[in-house]
Amino acid sequence: VSGTGSQLSTLGGMTVGYLGQGLFSILNGGTVQINGGGVAVGNFNTAGSSGTIEVGGSGAAAALTFAAAAGGLTVGNASQGTLNVSDNGSINLNGTGYMIVGNLAGVTGNVIVGGTSASAVINIGTTGLTIGGSGTGNLTVSSLGTIDMNGTGYLTVGNRAGSVGNVIVGGTSASATIN
């Protein structure tokens, strides 16, 4: 979904990387609206299965937005999942939308938030952000990157016995923030 005015809207959620490798890009002014269900990146435990979502670009703002009634975002649900939010990219988990990185045991989820010339933002819903649900979760917030907990969401790192959560926050050319 790329270019100003390009839009995709779904009522039943979305999976990226079910039985194979999936790549879903929202770039340069493209927008995706999730009105029901959730989004799973890396959703089935088979050899070679993985999913990647990228949001951003050098053009107009690109966004992945969840309606208040939608579910959340799981990166690395049952297989490898990656989420890259870069220049001009945003993810908005409105209402009770959650975000889990590295959901099931043996699974790795990676989230990278940061820009080189413009901001990159993830707004977390009221049910919070978990890095390492039962698997391994990695969150990197670099220059111009922001995770906004909106004052009501929680941050959990290493949620269950055996899970691993890694959070790195730091910018070399501009600030990086979790607030």
Short mmCIF file of C-alpha atoms in Angstrom, two decimals:
data_model
loop_
_atom_site.label_atom_id
_atom_site.label_comp_id
_atom_site.label_asym_id
_atom_site.label_seq_id
_atom_site.Cartn_x
_atom_site.Cartn_y
_atom_site.Cartn_z
CA VAL A 1 0.00 0.00 0.00
CA SER A 2 2.06 2.90 -1.26
CA GLY A 3 1.42 6.48 -2.29
CA THR A 4 -0.66 9.33 -0.92
CA GLY A 5 -4.33 8.34 -0.89
CA SER A 6 -3.65 4.60 -1.14
CA GLN A 7 -5.81 2.85 1.45
CA LEU A 8 -6.72 -0.63 2.65
CA SER A 9 -9.40 -1.35 5.22
CA THR A 10 -10.24 -4.72 6.76
CA LEU A 11 -12.99 -5.95 9.08
CA GLY A 12 -11.53 -9.36 9.92
CA GLY A 13 -7.93 -8.66 10.75
CA MET A 14 -4.82 -9.68 8.85
CA THR A 15 -2.04 -12.28 8.88
CA VAL A 16 1.38 -11.69 7.34
CA GLY A 17 3.43 -14.89 6.98
CA TYR A 18 1.05 -17.78 7.55
CA LEU A 19 2.44 -20.93 5.87
CA GLY A 20 5.16 -19.12 3.93
CA GLN A 21 7.05 -15.86 3.96
CA GLY A 22 4.96 -12.71 3.96
CA LEU A 23 5.96 -9.07 3.43
CA PHE A 24 3.45 -6.25 3.84
CA SER A 25 4.57 -2.68 3.18
CA ILE A 26 2.76 0.54 4.02
CA LEU A 27 4.81 3.31 2.45
CA ASN A 28 4.90 6.96 1.36
CA GLY A 29 1.40 8.07 2.32
CA GLY A 30 -0.32 4.69 2.31
CA THR A 31 -2.74 3.87 5.12
CA VAL A 32 -4.21 0.65 6.47
CA GLN A 33 -7.18 0.60 8.83
CA ILE A 34 -7.93 -2.52 10.92
CA ASN A 35 -11.61 -2.30 11.95
CA GLY A 36 -12.00 -5.74 13.54
CA GLY A 37 -9.82 -8.64 14.54
CA GLY A 38 -6.10 -8.17 14.96
CA VAL A 39 -2.86 -8.45 13.04
CA ALA A 40 -0.46 -11.40 13.38
CA VAL A 41 3.02 -11.17 11.87
CA GLY A 42 4.55 -14.65 11.61
CA ASN A 43 1.48 -16.67 12.46
CA PHE A 44 2.04 -20.37 11.80
CA ASN A 45 4.73 -22.69 13.11
CA THR A 46 6.09 -24.31 9.94
CA ALA A 47 9.62 -24.43 8.57
CA GLY A 48 10.35 -21.27 6.63
CA SER A 49 7.28 -19.40 7.81
CA SER A 50 7.87 -15.74 8.71
CA GLY A 51 6.27 -12.35 8.37
CA THR A 52 7.43 -8.75 8.05
CA ILE A 53 5.53 -5.46 8.11
CA GLU A 54 7.24 -2.20 7.23
CA VAL A 55 5.63 1.20 7.76
CA GLY A 56 7.24 4.47 6.67
CA GLY A 57 9.09 5.90 3.71
CA SER A 58 10.59 9.10 2.43
CA GLY A 59 7.29 10.58 1.22
CA ALA A 60 4.08 11.43 3.06
CA ALA A 61 3.15 9.88 6.40
CA ALA A 62 2.28 6.17 6.31
CA ALA A 63 0.07 4.59 8.98
CA LEU A 64 -1.30 1.30 10.31
CA THR A 65 -4.29 2.19 12.47
CA PHE A 66 -6.52 -0.01 14.63
CA ALA A 67 -10.11 1.00 15.37
CA ALA A 68 -11.14 1.07 19.04
CA ALA A 69 -13.01 -2.25 18.61
CA ALA A 70 -10.12 -4.02 16.82
CA GLY A 71 -7.77 -6.48 18.49
CA GLY A 72 -4.08 -5.93 18.73
CA LEU A 73 -0.80 -6.55 16.99
CA THR A 74 1.34 -9.67 17.57
CA VAL A 75 4.83 -9.70 16.08
CA GLY A 76 6.24 -13.23 16.14
CA ASN A 77 3.10 -15.12 17.09
CA ALA A 78 3.94 -18.74 16.15
CA SER A 79 6.86 -18.08 13.78
CA GLN A 80 9.46 -15.36 13.20
CA GLY A 81 7.94 -11.88 12.94
CA THR A 82 9.49 -8.49 12.22
CA LEU A 83 8.04 -4.98 12.35
CA ASN A 84 9.99 -1.97 11.05
CA VAL A 85 8.58 1.51 11.64
CA SER A 86 10.77 4.11 9.95
CA ASP A 87 10.68 7.73 8.71
CA ASN A 88 7.12 9.14 8.63
CA GLY A 89 5.68 5.82 9.83
CA SER A 90 3.16 5.33 12.63
CA ILE A 91 1.18 2.54 14.21
CA ASN A 92 -1.84 3.52 16.28
CA LEU A 93 -3.32 0.87 18.58
CA ASN A 94 -6.39 2.80 19.69
CA GLY A 95 -8.75 1.72 22.44
CA THR A 96 -7.81 -1.60 24.02
CA GLY A 97 -5.37 -2.70 21.29
CA TYR A 98 -2.38 -4.61 22.65
CA MET A 99 1.04 -5.35 21.21
CA ILE A 100 2.96 -8.58 21.91
CA VAL A 101 6.46 -9.22 20.55
CA GLY A 102 7.59 -12.88 20.69
CA ASN A 103 4.32 -14.50 21.72
CA LEU A 104 4.77 -18.30 21.83
CA ALA A 105 7.67 -20.34 23.23
CA GLY A 106 10.47 -20.84 20.71
CA VAL A 107 9.38 -17.87 18.60
CA THR A 108 11.26 -14.60 18.06
CA GLY A 109 9.66 -11.25 17.36
CA ASN A 110 11.64 -8.13 16.41
CA VAL A 111 10.42 -4.53 16.42
CA ILE A 112 12.57 -1.63 15.22
CA VAL A 113 11.30 1.94 15.57
CA GLY A 114 13.37 4.87 14.36
CA GLY A 115 14.03 7.29 11.56
CA THR A 116 16.90 8.97 9.81
CA SER A 117 15.19 12.23 8.85
CA ALA A 118 11.64 12.04 10.28
CA SER A 119 9.92 10.54 13.31
CA ALA A 120 8.64 6.99 13.66
CA VAL A 121 5.96 6.32 16.31
CA ILE A 122 4.03 3.44 17.84
CA ASN A 123 1.06 4.49 20.01
CA ILE A 124 0.13 1.67 22.39
CA GLY A 125 -3.48 0.99 23.45
CA THR A 126 -4.64 0.67 27.05
CA THR A 127 -3.79 -3.03 27.36
CA GLY A 128 -0.09 -2.41 26.91
CA LEU A 129 3.09 -3.69 25.32
CA THR A 130 4.70 -7.07 26.08
CA ILE A 131 8.24 -7.81 24.92
CA GLY A 132 8.80 -11.57 25.27
CA GLY A 133 5.36 -13.10 25.91
CA SER A 134 6.39 -16.77 26.12
CA GLY A 135 9.04 -16.48 23.41
CA THR A 136 11.83 -14.00 22.66
CA GLY A 137 10.95 -10.38 22.03
CA ASN A 138 13.38 -7.70 20.87
CA LEU A 139 12.49 -4.00 20.82
CA THR A 140 14.90 -1.38 19.49
CA VAL A 141 13.94 2.29 19.68
CA SER A 142 16.58 4.38 17.90
CA SER A 143 16.98 8.00 16.75
CA LEU A 144 13.66 9.78 16.13
CA GLY A 145 11.76 6.71 17.38
CA THR A 146 8.99 6.89 19.98
CA ILE A 147 6.87 4.32 21.79
CA ASP A 148 3.99 6.21 23.40
CA MET A 149 2.29 4.26 26.19
CA ASN A 150 -0.44 6.94 26.35
CA GLY A 151 -0.37 7.06 30.13
CA THR A 152 -2.55 3.98 30.59
CA GLY A 153 -0.75 1.07 28.93
CA TYR A 154 1.86 -1.05 30.67
CA LEU A 155 5.25 -2.30 29.50
CA THR A 156 6.16 -5.90 30.37
CA VAL A 157 9.60 -7.29 29.51
CA GLY A 158 9.93 -11.10 29.85
CA ASN A 159 6.34 -12.01 30.67
CA ARG A 160 6.57 -15.74 31.56
CA ALA A 161 9.12 -18.24 32.85
CA GLY A 162 11.51 -19.04 30.01
CA SER A 163 10.63 -15.98 27.95
CA VAL A 164 13.27 -13.42 26.98
CA GLY A 165 12.65 -9.72 26.55
CA ASN A 166 15.27 -7.28 25.25
CA VAL A 167 14.68 -3.53 25.05
CA ILE A 168 17.27 -1.12 23.66
CA VAL A 169 16.56 2.61 23.67
CA GLY A 170 19.11 5.05 22.34
CA GLY A 171 19.71 7.47 19.52
CA THR A 172 22.96 8.54 17.96
CA SER A 173 21.70 11.62 16.10
CA ALA A 174 18.41 12.39 17.86
CA SER A 175 16.39 11.29 20.88
CA ALA A 176 14.71 7.90 21.24
CA THR A 177 11.81 7.66 23.69
CA ILE A 178 9.48 5.32 25.53
CA ASN A 179 6.95 7.38 27.47
#
